[in-house]
Amino acid sequence: MQQENAGIDEALVALLALLWQARQDAPEKPWSLAKLAKRAGVQMSTLLRQLNALSSAGLAVVATAENGGGSALLSAAGAELCASIFAAPPAP
């Protein structure tokens, strides 16, 4: 059971890294759900579950359309968290 939780955490961290990359590439411009799923290498249903968890935690903003499309980007809190997690260590 412990290994399953570690896998979920790793998947969420990987998704946060993708959303962080998106923010670095184009701040305030969301990535489509299709692009995120492809880059993450997961099915759309898996991506949506992960995004729901991040959204519930206030770390991501997700917009979905009735036609199945949508987009996601980091919230301000998510951007702060990612800056602290993925920031390069200070030079000695």
XYZ file of C-alpha atoms in Angstrom:
92
model
C 0.000 0.000 0.000
C 2.835 2.391 0.794
C 4.311 1.983 -2.704
C 0.981 2.940 -4.318
C 0.951 6.218 -2.391
C 4.517 6.947 -3.450
C 3.514 6.421 -7.091
C 0.636 8.848 -6.799
C 2.860 11.439 -5.174
C 5.479 11.019 -7.905
C 2.808 11.427 -10.575
C 1.565 14.628 -8.971
C 5.092 15.988 -8.704
C 5.667 15.144 -12.377
C 2.458 16.970 -13.303
C 3.472 19.955 -11.193
C 6.797 19.980 -13.061
C 4.941 20.060 -16.383
C 2.709 22.897 -15.217
C 5.805 24.723 -13.955
C 7.442 24.265 -17.367
C 4.307 25.646 -19.017
C 4.449 28.685 -16.740
C 8.119 29.239 -17.584
C 7.386 28.981 -21.315
C 4.377 31.316 -21.265
C 3.303 32.792 -17.915
C -0.464 32.980 -17.429
C -1.130 30.943 -20.598
C -2.691 27.554 -19.817
C -1.733 24.346 -21.593
C -4.457 22.252 -23.155
C -5.430 19.065 -21.364
C -4.483 17.101 -24.496
C -0.967 18.582 -24.465
C -0.554 17.862 -20.763
C -1.756 14.266 -21.152
C 0.620 13.679 -24.050
C 3.614 15.217 -22.258
C 2.814 13.341 -19.049
C 2.302 10.092 -20.941
C -0.988 9.360 -19.196
C -4.576 8.800 -20.255
C -6.937 11.745 -20.042
C -8.890 10.151 -17.176
C -5.690 9.812 -15.147
C -4.689 13.382 -15.932
C -8.086 14.686 -14.861
C -7.897 12.815 -11.536
C -4.449 14.275 -10.873
C -5.550 17.778 -11.878
C -8.599 17.449 -9.643
C -6.314 16.677 -6.700
C -4.093 19.669 -7.501
C -7.119 21.918 -8.002
C -8.661 20.777 -4.711
C -5.385 21.659 -2.996
C -5.469 25.124 -4.586
C -2.352 24.452 -6.670
C -3.870 24.446 -10.162
C -6.679 26.082 -12.086
C -8.498 23.736 -14.451
C -11.048 24.722 -17.086
C -13.020 22.025 -18.879
C -15.330 22.377 -21.856
C -18.451 20.390 -22.655
C -16.777 19.032 -25.813
C -14.142 17.303 -23.684
C -11.413 19.887 -24.162
C -9.973 22.124 -21.545
C -6.834 23.632 -20.114
C -4.875 23.930 -16.905
C -2.303 26.193 -15.322
C -0.731 26.721 -11.937
C -2.502 28.915 -9.427
C -0.505 31.572 -7.583
C -0.056 29.137 -4.683
C 1.034 26.407 -7.107
C 3.565 28.733 -8.700
C 5.008 29.597 -5.277
C 5.273 25.924 -4.369
C 6.920 25.019 -7.676
C 9.365 27.909 -7.378
C 10.510 26.506 -4.043
C 10.601 22.882 -5.253
C 12.124 23.309 -8.691
C 14.324 26.368 -8.141
C 17.985 25.864 -8.894
C 20.156 25.661 -5.782
C 22.127 28.828 -5.056
C 25.616 28.975 -6.517
C 28.380 28.481 -3.941
